GROMACS .gro file of C-alpha atoms in nm:
model
  154
    1UNK     CA    1   0.429   3.631   1.297
    2UNK     CA    2   0.312   3.337   1.179
    3UNK     CA    3   0.462   3.079   1.401
    4UNK     CA    4   0.351   3.268   1.647
    5UNK     CA    5  -0.045   3.260   1.569
    6UNK     CA    6   0.038   2.877   1.449
    7UNK     CA    7   0.151   2.842   1.794
    8UNK     CA    8  -0.127   3.043   1.964
    9UNK     CA    9  -0.379   2.855   1.714
   10UNK     CA   10  -0.313   2.482   1.907
   11UNK     CA   11  -0.423   2.673   2.206
   12UNK     CA   12  -0.669   2.933   2.198
   13UNK     CA   13  -0.796   2.917   1.774
   14UNK     CA   14  -1.033   3.232   1.807
   15UNK     CA   15  -0.776   3.458   2.024
   16UNK     CA   16  -0.473   3.370   1.720
   17UNK     CA   17  -0.800   3.443   1.433
   18UNK     CA   18  -0.845   3.801   1.571
   19UNK     CA   19  -0.454   3.891   1.609
   20UNK     CA   20  -0.508   3.724   1.303
   21UNK     CA   21  -0.743   3.965   1.114
   22UNK     CA   22  -0.578   4.260   1.304
   23UNK     CA   23  -0.245   4.221   1.109
   24UNK     CA   24  -0.405   4.170   0.768
   25UNK     CA   25  -0.332   3.794   0.792
   26UNK     CA   26  -0.609   3.599   0.645
   27UNK     CA   27  -0.777   3.384   0.879
   28UNK     CA   28  -0.754   3.079   0.648
   29UNK     CA   29  -0.413   3.074   0.577
   30UNK     CA   30  -0.295   3.080   0.965
   31UNK     CA   31  -0.498   2.764   0.987
   32UNK     CA   32  -0.358   2.567   0.687
   33UNK     CA   33   0.000   2.660   0.770
   34UNK     CA   34  -0.090   2.520   1.129
   35UNK     CA   35  -0.188   2.170   0.975
   36UNK     CA   36   0.101   2.212   0.769
   37UNK     CA   37   0.317   2.229   1.147
   38UNK     CA   38   0.225   1.940   1.246
   39UNK     CA   39   0.246   1.731   0.925
   40UNK     CA   40   0.640   1.877   0.887
   41UNK     CA   41   0.623   1.743   1.258
   42UNK     CA   42   0.484   1.414   1.188
   43UNK     CA   43   0.140   1.450   1.433
   44UNK     CA   44  -0.044   1.299   1.147
   45UNK     CA   45  -0.340   1.216   1.372
   46UNK     CA   46  -0.443   1.588   1.486
   47UNK     CA   47  -0.344   1.692   1.160
   48UNK     CA   48  -0.614   1.480   1.042
   49UNK     CA   49  -0.829   1.624   1.307
   50UNK     CA   50  -0.773   1.976   1.197
   51UNK     CA   51  -0.868   1.853   0.893
   52UNK     CA   52  -1.171   1.786   0.960
   53UNK     CA   53  -1.196   2.151   1.171
   54UNK     CA   54  -1.111   2.335   0.822
   55UNK     CA   55  -1.373   2.086   0.665
   56UNK     CA   56  -1.647   2.159   0.861
   57UNK     CA   57  -1.556   2.566   0.859
   58UNK     CA   58  -1.652   2.502   0.468
   59UNK     CA   59  -1.283   2.592   0.385
   60UNK     CA   60  -1.200   2.282   0.209
   61UNK     CA   61  -1.138   2.359  -0.181
   62UNK     CA   62  -0.880   2.477  -0.306
   63UNK     CA   63  -0.643   2.511   0.063
   64UNK     CA   64  -0.661   2.208   0.077
   65UNK     CA   65  -0.546   2.123  -0.272
   66UNK     CA   66  -0.278   2.338  -0.179
   67UNK     CA   67  -0.189   2.134   0.149
   68UNK     CA   68  -0.204   1.842  -0.072
   69UNK     CA   69   0.100   2.052  -0.261
   70UNK     CA   70   0.284   2.186  -0.060
   71UNK     CA   71   0.291   1.815   0.136
   72UNK     CA   72   0.459   1.702  -0.192
   73UNK     CA   73   0.650   1.938  -0.247
   74UNK     CA   74   0.842   1.833   0.099
   75UNK     CA   75   0.806   1.484  -0.051
   76UNK     CA   76   0.971   1.588  -0.343
   77UNK     CA   77   1.242   1.774  -0.100
   78UNK     CA   78   1.312   1.417   0.070
   79UNK     CA   79   1.334   1.222  -0.210
   80UNK     CA   80   1.607   1.395  -0.381
   81UNK     CA   81   1.789   1.413  -0.087
   82UNK     CA   82   1.765   1.006  -0.077
   83UNK     CA   83   1.581   0.948   0.277
   84UNK     CA   84   1.234   0.813   0.311
   85UNK     CA   85   1.093   0.633   0.027
   86UNK     CA   86   0.787   0.562   0.169
   87UNK     CA   87   0.660   0.916   0.258
   88UNK     CA   88   0.569   0.887  -0.078
   89UNK     CA   89   0.335   0.617  -0.066
   90UNK     CA   90   0.177   0.793   0.269
   91UNK     CA   91   0.080   1.076   0.164
   92UNK     CA   92  -0.087   0.925  -0.230
   93UNK     CA   93  -0.390   0.798  -0.045
   94UNK     CA   94  -0.451   1.182   0.119
   95UNK     CA   95  -0.342   1.322  -0.243
   96UNK     CA   96  -0.647   1.118  -0.399
   97UNK     CA   97  -0.873   1.224  -0.142
   98UNK     CA   98  -0.767   1.631  -0.212
   99UNK     CA   99  -0.858   1.545  -0.488
  100UNK     CA  100  -1.161   1.413  -0.527
  101UNK     CA  101  -1.219   1.696  -0.193
  102UNK     CA  102  -1.179   1.945  -0.454
  103UNK     CA  103  -1.332   1.828  -0.742
  104UNK     CA  104  -1.692   1.729  -0.558
  105UNK     CA  105  -1.637   2.120  -0.444
  106UNK     CA  106  -1.586   2.332  -0.756
  107UNK     CA  107  -1.770   2.396  -1.023
  108UNK     CA  108  -1.745   2.204  -1.360
  109UNK     CA  109  -1.478   2.457  -1.528
  110UNK     CA  110  -1.120   2.398  -1.674
  111UNK     CA  111  -1.005   2.733  -1.443
  112UNK     CA  112  -1.109   2.494  -1.150
  113UNK     CA  113  -0.876   2.246  -1.200
  114UNK     CA  114  -0.572   2.407  -1.237
  115UNK     CA  115  -0.446   2.335  -0.880
  116UNK     CA  116  -0.537   1.944  -0.897
  117UNK     CA  117  -0.376   1.969  -1.229
  118UNK     CA  118  -0.071   2.140  -1.059
  119UNK     CA  119  -0.057   1.862  -0.783
  120UNK     CA  120  -0.070   1.579  -1.077
  121UNK     CA  121   0.243   1.768  -1.205
  122UNK     CA  122   0.426   1.770  -0.855
  123UNK     CA  123   0.306   1.415  -0.770
  124UNK     CA  124   0.522   1.323  -1.159
  125UNK     CA  125   0.749   1.467  -1.064
  126UNK     CA  126   0.804   1.246  -0.711
  127UNK     CA  127   0.719   0.959  -0.964
  128UNK     CA  128   1.031   1.053  -1.184
  129UNK     CA  129   1.237   1.047  -0.824
  130UNK     CA  130   1.163   0.679  -0.807
  131UNK     CA  131   1.333   0.299  -0.890
  132UNK     CA  132   1.113   0.223  -1.248
  133UNK     CA  133   1.200  -0.116  -1.078
  134UNK     CA  134   1.017  -0.038  -0.744
  135UNK     CA  135   0.710  -0.137  -0.560
  136UNK     CA  136   0.668   0.273  -0.467
  137UNK     CA  137   0.679   0.369  -0.821
  138UNK     CA  138   0.441   0.079  -0.926
  139UNK     CA  139   0.155   0.129  -0.703
  140UNK     CA  140   0.222   0.510  -0.731
  141UNK     CA  141   0.142   0.489  -1.139
  142UNK     CA  142  -0.183   0.292  -1.030
  143UNK     CA  143  -0.225   0.631  -0.795
  144UNK     CA  144  -0.159   0.831  -1.134
  145UNK     CA  145  -0.429   0.657  -1.376
  146UNK     CA  146  -0.689   0.732  -1.057
  147UNK     CA  147  -0.589   1.032  -1.108
  148UNK     CA  148  -0.615   1.084  -1.473
  149UNK     CA  149  -0.968   0.871  -1.441
  150UNK     CA  150  -1.081   1.161  -1.145
  151UNK     CA  151  -0.953   1.462  -1.425
  152UNK     CA  152  -1.145   1.296  -1.678
  153UNK     CA  153  -1.435   1.278  -1.506
  154UNK     CA  154  -1.440   1.649  -1.442
   0.00000   0.00000   0.00000
């Protein structure tokens, strides 16, 4: 059913969200699943425009952190199968943006940092799958420093 709603969302957002509501689906979930579907089909430009839609509808915060986590999980899967190491580099900047957006939209308390801490844990798992002599490894460690600094600020 979610696949149907995601497909309908592409052509008629309002109808998809109305049906989702009638079936007791969370409207935000339909939007987020649609964006994730775009990312898994590597239509990043289209997905970026959908993220702008989500931001404009004030659905940011933890929703985009969840999006970042799901993308990281798929990258961990790719890395563990030895597929595309460049995927990790391509998502890193997105992940930093997701964390920045989430932090700027949350109150300064420990509970609000939990999704970000989880994202960091997944990112660490990605790094462990990289060759320590590779440029990706060096790049990711620099990004990890950025994440740690962000978490210290908040």
